[in-house]
Coordinates of C-alpha atoms in Angstrom, one line a residue:
X629 CA 16.4 14.0 -19.8
X630 CA 13.7 16.5 -19.0
X631 CA 12.3 16.8 -15.5
X632 CA 8.9 18.4 -14.9
X633 CA 7.5 18.9 -11.4
X634 CA 3.8 19.6 -10.8
X635 CA 1.2 19.0 -8.1
X636 CA -1.7 16.6 -7.8
X637 CA -5.2 17.8 -6.7
X638 CA -4.4 17.0 -3.0
X639 CA -1.1 18.9 -3.1
X640 CA 1.2 15.9 -3.5
X641 CA 4.2 16.3 -5.8
X642 CA 4.3 14.6 -9.2
X643 CA 7.4 14.5 -11.3
X644 CA 7.7 13.5 -15.0
X645 CA 11.0 12.3 -16.3
X646 CA 11.1 12.4 -20.1
X647 CA 13.7 11.2 -22.6
X648 CA 12.8 14.1 -25.0
X649 CA 13.4 17.7 -24.1
X650 CA 10.4 19.0 -26.1
X651 CA 7.7 17.2 -24.1
X652 CA 5.2 19.5 -22.4
X653 CA 3.6 18.3 -19.2
X654 CA 0.7 20.6 -18.3
X655 CA -2.2 18.2 -17.7
X656 CA -4.2 19.0 -14.5
X657 CA -5.4 16.5 -12.0
X658 CA -9.2 16.8 -12.2
X659 CA -10.0 14.4 -9.2
X660 CA -11.8 15.9 -6.2
X661 CA -9.2 14.7 -3.6
X662 CA -9.0 15.5 0.0
X663 CA -5.6 16.4 1.5
X664 CA -3.5 13.5 2.5
X665 CA -3.8 12.7 6.2
X666 CA -0.9 10.6 7.6
X667 CA -0.9 9.1 11.1
X668 CA 2.6 7.6 10.9
X669 CA 4.5 7.1 14.2
X670 CA 8.1 5.9 14.5
X671 CA 8.4 3.6 17.6
X672 CA 11.7 2.3 18.7
X673 CA 12.1 -1.2 20.2
X674 CA 14.1 -0.8 23.4
X675 CA 15.4 -4.4 23.3
X676 CA 16.4 -4.7 19.7
X677 CA 17.3 -1.0 19.1
X678 CA 15.4 -0.9 15.8
X679 CA 12.4 1.1 14.7
X680 CA 8.8 0.3 13.6
X681 CA 6.7 2.6 11.5
X682 CA 3.1 2.4 12.7
X683 CA 0.9 3.7 9.8
X684 CA -2.8 2.7 10.4
X685 CA -4.0 5.0 7.5
X686 CA -2.5 2.5 5.1
X687 CA -5.3 0.0 5.8
X688 CA -7.4 2.1 3.3
X689 CA -4.9 1.9 0.4
X690 CA -5.9 0.6 -3.0
X691 CA -5.9 -3.2 -3.2
X692 CA -5.7 -5.3 -6.4
X693 CA -7.9 -3.0 -8.6
X694 CA -8.9 -4.3 -12.0
X695 CA -6.6 -3.3 -14.9
X696 CA -9.1 -0.7 -16.2
X697 CA -9.0 1.0 -12.8
X698 CA -5.3 1.0 -12.2
X699 CA -4.2 4.2 -10.5
X700 CA -0.7 4.1 -12.1
X701 CA -1.9 4.0 -15.7
X702 CA -2.2 7.4 -17.6
X703 CA -5.5 9.2 -17.3
X704 CA -7.8 8.6 -20.3
X705 CA -11.1 10.4 -20.8
X706 CA -13.2 10.1 -17.7
X707 CA -10.9 7.5 -16.1
X708 CA -8.7 9.6 -13.9
X709 CA -5.6 8.2 -12.2
X710 CA -2.5 9.4 -10.2
X711 CA -1.0 10.4 -13.6
X712 CA -3.1 13.2 -15.1
X713 CA -1.4 13.1 -18.5
X714 CA -2.4 10.7 -21.3
X715 CA 1.1 9.2 -21.5
X716 CA 4.4 9.3 -19.7
X717 CA 8.0 7.8 -19.8
X718 CA 8.8 7.7 -16.1
X719 CA 6.6 9.3 -13.4
X720 CA 7.3 9.7 -9.7
X721 CA 4.8 11.0 -7.1
X722 CA 4.4 11.2 -3.4
X723 CA 2.6 8.1 -2.1
X724 CA -1.1 8.7 -1.2
X725 CA -0.8 6.1 1.5
X726 CA 2.8 6.6 2.8
X727 CA 4.5 4.5 5.4
X728 CA 6.6 7.5 6.2
X729 CA 5.6 11.1 6.0
X730 CA 6.4 14.6 7.4
X731 CA 8.9 14.4 10.3
X732 CA 8.9 10.6 9.9
X733 CA 10.4 10.7 6.3
X734 CA 8.9 10.5 2.8
X735 CA 7.6 7.8 0.5
X736 CA 7.4 8.1 -3.3
X737 CA 6.1 5.8 -6.1
X738 CA 8.1 5.3 -9.3
X739 CA 6.2 4.3 -12.4
X740 CA 8.7 2.7 -14.8
X741 CA 6.5 2.8 -17.9
X742 CA 2.9 3.7 -18.9
X743 CA 2.5 0.2 -20.3
X744 CA 0.4 -1.7 -17.7
X745 CA 1.3 -5.2 -19.1
X746 CA 5.0 -4.6 -19.1
X747 CA 7.7 -5.4 -16.5
X748 CA 11.0 -3.8 -15.8
X749 CA 12.7 -6.6 -17.8
X750 CA 10.6 -5.5 -20.9
X751 CA 12.1 -2.0 -20.9
X752 CA 14.6 -0.8 -23.5
X753 CA 18.1 0.2 -22.3
X754 CA 17.1 3.8 -22.9
X755 CA 14.0 3.4 -20.7
X756 CA 16.0 1.6 -17.9
X757 CA 18.6 4.4 -18.1
X758 CA 15.8 7.0 -17.5
X759 CA 14.6 5.1 -14.4
X760 CA 18.2 5.2 -13.2
X761 CA 18.2 9.0 -13.7
X762 CA 15.0 9.2 -11.8
X763 CA 16.4 7.1 -8.9
X764 CA 19.4 9.4 -8.8
X765 CA 17.4 12.6 -8.9
X766 CA 15.1 11.5 -6.1
X767 CA 18.1 10.4 -4.0
X768 CA 19.6 13.8 -4.3
X769 CA 16.4 15.6 -3.6
X770 CA 15.4 13.5 -0.6
X771 CA 18.9 13.8 0.9
X772 CA 18.2 17.6 1.3
X773 CA 15.2 17.0 3.5
X774 CA 15.9 17.4 7.2
X775 CA 13.6 14.5 8.0
X776 CA 15.6 12.0 5.8
X777 CA 18.8 10.2 6.8
X778 CA 18.8 7.3 4.3
X779 CA 17.2 6.9 0.8
X780 CA 16.1 3.4 -0.3
X781 CA 15.0 2.7 -3.9
X782 CA 13.4 -0.6 -4.4
X783 CA 10.9 -2.7 -6.4
X784 CA 8.6 -5.4 -5.2
X785 CA 7.4 -7.6 -8.1
X786 CA 4.7 -10.2 -8.0
X787 CA 1.7 -11.1 -5.9
X788 CA 3.7 -13.6 -3.9
X789 CA 5.8 -10.7 -2.6
X790 CA 2.6 -8.9 -1.6
X791 CA 2.3 -6.4 -4.5
X792 CA -1.2 -4.9 -4.6
X793 CA -0.9 -3.0 -7.8
X794 CA 0.1 -4.9 -11.0
X795 CA 1.5 -2.0 -12.9
X796 CA 5.3 -2.0 -13.2
X797 CA 6.5 0.3 -10.5
X798 CA 8.8 0.6 -7.5
X799 CA 9.1 2.8 -4.5
X800 CA 11.5 5.2 -2.8
X801 CA 11.6 5.5 1.0
X802 CA 13.3 8.4 2.8
X803 CA 14.0 7.0 6.3
X804 CA 14.5 9.4 9.2
X805 CA 17.1 7.0 10.6
X806 CA 19.8 4.6 9.4
X807 CA 18.1 1.3 8.7
X808 CA 19.0 -1.8 10.9
X809 CA 20.4 -3.6 7.8
X810 CA 22.7 -0.8 6.9
X811 CA 23.7 -0.3 10.5
X812 CA 24.9 -4.0 10.6
X813 CA 26.9 -3.4 7.4
X814 CA 28.5 -0.3 8.9
X815 CA 29.4 -2.2 12.1
X816 CA 31.0 -5.0 10.1
X817 CA 32.8 -2.4 7.9
X818 CA 34.2 -0.6 11.0
X819 CA 35.3 -3.8 12.7
X820 CA 37.1 -5.1 9.6
X821 CA 38.8 -1.7 9.1
X822 CA 40.1 -1.8 12.6
X823 CA 41.1 -5.5 12.4
X824 CA 43.0 -5.2 9.1
X825 CA 44.7 -1.9 9.6
X826 CA 42.4 0.1 7.3
X827 CA 41.3 -2.3 4.6
X828 CA 37.8 -1.9 3.1
X829 CA 35.5 -4.9 3.6
X830 CA 33.4 -4.2 0.5
X831 CA 36.5 -4.1 -1.6
X832 CA 37.9 -7.3 -0.3
X833 CA 34.5 -9.1 -0.6
X834 CA 34.1 -8.0 -4.2
X835 CA 37.7 -9.0 -5.0
X836 CA 37.2 -12.5 -3.5
X837 CA 33.8 -13.0 -5.3
X838 CA 35.3 -12.0 -8.7
X839 CA 37.8 -14.9 -8.5
X840 CA 35.2 -17.6 -7.6
X841 CA 32.5 -19.7 -9.2
X842 CA 29.6 -17.5 -8.1
X843 CA 30.0 -14.7 -10.7
X844 CA 26.9 -14.5 -12.9
X845 CA 27.7 -11.5 -15.1
X846 CA 30.8 -9.3 -15.3
X847 CA 31.0 -6.2 -17.5
X848 CA 33.5 -3.4 -17.8
X849 CA 32.0 -1.5 -14.9
X850 CA 29.6 -3.8 -13.1
X851 CA 29.8 -7.3 -11.6
X852 CA 26.9 -9.5 -10.5
X853 CA 27.4 -12.5 -8.2
X854 CA 25.6 -14.8 -5.9
X855 CA 27.1 -14.1 -2.4
X856 CA 28.9 -16.8 -0.4
X857 CA 26.3 -16.7 2.3
X858 CA 23.2 -16.0 0.2
X859 CA 20.0 -15.9 2.4
X860 CA 17.5 -16.5 -0.5
X861 CA 17.2 -19.4 -3.0
X862 CA 18.3 -17.2 -5.9
X863 CA 20.0 -14.0 -4.7
X864 CA 22.3 -11.8 -6.8
X865 CA 24.3 -8.8 -5.7
X866 CA 25.3 -6.2 -8.3
X867 CA 28.2 -3.9 -7.6
X868 CA 29.9 -1.1 -9.6
X869 CA 33.6 -2.1 -9.9
X870 CA 34.6 1.4 -8.7
X871 CA 33.4 1.8 -5.1
X872 CA 31.0 4.7 -4.7
X873 CA 28.6 5.5 -1.7
X874 CA 25.4 6.2 -3.6
X875 CA 23.8 6.6 -7.0
X876 CA 24.8 10.2 -7.3
X877 CA 28.5 9.2 -7.4
X878 CA 28.2 6.8 -10.4
X879 CA 30.3 8.0 -13.4
X880 CA 29.0 8.2 -17.0
X881 CA 30.5 4.9 -18.0
X882 CA 28.8 3.0 -15.1
X883 CA 25.5 4.7 -15.9
X884 CA 25.7 3.7 -19.5
X885 CA 26.5 0.0 -18.8
X886 CA 24.0 -0.4 -15.9
X887 CA 20.9 -0.9 -18.1
X888 CA 22.6 -3.6 -20.1
X889 CA 23.7 -5.7 -17.1
X890 CA 20.6 -5.1 -15.0
X891 CA 18.1 -6.0 -17.8
X892 CA 20.1 -9.1 -18.5
X893 CA 19.8 -10.1 -14.8
X894 CA 16.1 -9.6 -14.7
X895 CA 15.5 -11.6 -17.9
X896 CA 17.6 -14.4 -16.5
X897 CA 15.5 -14.4 -13.3
X898 CA 12.4 -14.9 -15.5
X899 CA 14.1 -18.0 -17.0
X900 CA 15.3 -19.7 -13.8
X901 CA 12.3 -22.1 -13.5
X902 CA 11.8 -22.9 -17.2
X903 CA 9.3 -22.2 -19.9
X904 CA 5.6 -22.0 -18.9
X905 CA 6.3 -20.8 -15.4
X906 CA 4.7 -17.5 -14.2
X907 CA 7.0 -14.5 -14.0
X908 CA 9.5 -14.8 -11.1
X909 CA 8.5 -12.8 -8.1
X910 CA 11.4 -10.7 -6.7
X911 CA 12.6 -7.8 -4.6
X912 CA 15.2 -5.5 -6.0
X913 CA 16.9 -3.2 -3.5
X914 CA 19.5 -0.5 -3.7
X915 CA 21.8 -0.1 -0.8
X916 CA 23.2 3.4 -0.4
X917 CA 25.2 5.1 2.3
X918 CA 23.2 7.1 4.8
X919 CA 23.4 10.9 4.8
X920 CA 24.1 13.1 7.8
X921 CA 25.7 10.9 10.5
X922 CA 28.4 9.5 8.2
X923 CA 29.2 13.0 7.0
X924 CA 29.9 14.2 10.5
X925 CA 33.5 14.6 11.6
X926 CA 35.0 11.2 12.2
X927 CA 32.0 9.4 10.8
X928 CA 30.8 6.3 12.8
X929 CA 33.6 4.3 14.5
X930 CA 36.0 5.7 11.9
X931 CA 33.7 4.8 8.9
X932 CA 32.8 7.6 6.5
X933 CA 30.4 7.7 3.5
X934 CA 33.1 7.0 1.0
X935 CA 33.9 3.7 2.8
X936 CA 30.4 2.4 2.0
X937 CA 29.8 0.6 -1.4
X938 CA 26.6 1.2 -3.4
X939 CA 25.1 -2.1 -4.5
X940 CA 21.9 -3.6 -5.6
X941 CA 20.5 -6.9 -4.1
X942 CA 18.1 -8.9 -6.3
X943 CA 16.4 -12.0 -4.9
X944 CA 13.3 -14.2 -5.3
X945 CA 11.3 -16.1 -2.7
X946 CA 10.6 -18.9 -5.1
X947 CA 12.9 -21.8 -4.4
X948 CA 11.7 -24.2 -7.1
X949 CA 8.9 -24.6 -9.6
X950 CA 5.6 -24.0 -7.8
X951 CA 7.2 -23.6 -4.3
X952 CA 8.0 -20.6 -2.2
X953 CA 10.6 -20.0 0.5
X954 CA 8.6 -19.0 3.6
X955 CA 10.2 -17.2 6.5
X956 CA 9.2 -19.6 9.3
X957 CA 10.4 -20.1 12.8
X958 CA 14.2 -19.8 12.5
X959 CA 14.0 -16.9 10.0
X960 CA 11.2 -14.9 11.5
X961 CA 11.8 -15.8 15.1
X962 CA 15.6 -15.7 15.3
X963 CA 16.7 -14.1 12.0
X964 CA 18.7 -17.2 11.1
X965 CA 18.1 -18.0 7.4
X966 CA 18.1 -21.6 6.1
X967 CA 18.8 -21.7 2.3
X968 CA 17.6 -24.7 0.3
X969 CA 19.7 -23.8 -2.8
X970 CA 23.5 -23.8 -2.5
X971 CA 24.8 -20.4 -3.8
X972 CA 27.1 -22.1 -6.2
X973 CA 24.2 -24.0 -7.7
X974 CA 22.1 -20.8 -8.0
X975 CA 25.0 -19.0 -9.8
X976 CA 25.5 -21.9 -12.2
X977 CA 21.7 -21.9 -13.0
X978 CA 21.7 -18.1 -13.6
X979 CA 24.7 -18.5 -16.0
X980 CA 22.9 -21.3 -17.9
X981 CA 19.8 -19.3 -18.6
X982 CA 21.5 -16.4 -20.4
X983 CA 18.9 -14.6 -22.4
X984 CA 19.2 -14.5 -26.2

C-alpha cells in the first residue's frame, strides 16, 4: 500500500491510498474555495449525561446532487470535485461540512472506489483490504490528536438511511469523548468482570453465540452472528476470534480473511428480500475501544483497553419487502426497541441466501 497526503484548496487534508507503490498523486485542487468555517458546539445533557453536537453550518452541505456533479467522483476536465486526480483507489479527506471539528474532534470522508455506480459489496477482496488499511491508518492518526478520545469508522448506505451522496463512501468520526453506546458496553464489561471474578463479557458472549443457531458465517479468524437480543430486523455482529481492542491490533491472518467474510455478508444483505428488490439500506459500524481514559492507570472501574473487543455491527432498517422499521414512540422516546423479526429467523434467512 502507498499513502500520499496532500491538501485541498481550502487547506483540508486529502489522503490517497493506492494498492501500487509506483502511483504518483500530484494533481492540484483548482477550485476557488474559502477556508472551512465550523460552528460546532458540544453540549452535554445534564439529565442523561450524554452529549449533542450542534453544527448549524451543516445545513449548507451538498444534498442529492446529480451523478455528473458528484463531489466524490474523480475530477475530469472542467468538472472539479473533492478529489483533484482523474482516478483513485481509496481516498480520504477532511469533511467540508464536519459534525465535529477543532477542539470538538474531527470528521473524515472515506471514498471506497472511484466507481460512482458501485457499492462496497462490488469491491474485490484486494480493494476491500485497502479500505481496511485506510480505516486502520486513520484510526492510528486520529488517536494522536489531543481532541480525539474515540475513533468511529462507519458507512451509511441507502436513501432510506438518510444518505445524501450516492457515491460509495463512509465516514470516520473522531469524538472528543467516549460515546454513550461504548460507555454502556464498558459499564456492562466492568460489572460482569466484578461479578464473575475476572471473566471477560465479550469472550463469553462470543463463545455462547458460536454454539447456537444464530451464527451466519464462521471463518478461521472471524465469526458473524445475529445477536440474541438484536435490536434491528436484520442485524449481524462480526468479531475477530482473537480479542483485540481496535483495528490497529488485528494480525495479518485476520486482515487477510476480513475482506472475504465481510464482502460475503454484504452480498447476503442484498439478497435478503429477494430478486427485484432495491439494494438493502444498511449501517455498518466499527466499535473500537476509546483511547486516553482506558489507558490511564487502573482504567475505568478496573476495565482496560485490552478488555474491550473490536467488532463490527451491520444492520438494516428494512424489515420486509417494501417496509421499513421506524423508530417510533418506544424506541425514540424510551430507547426500548421492538423487533419484528426473531433473531433466529434472521440468521436462518442470512444463511439461506449465501451468495454464489
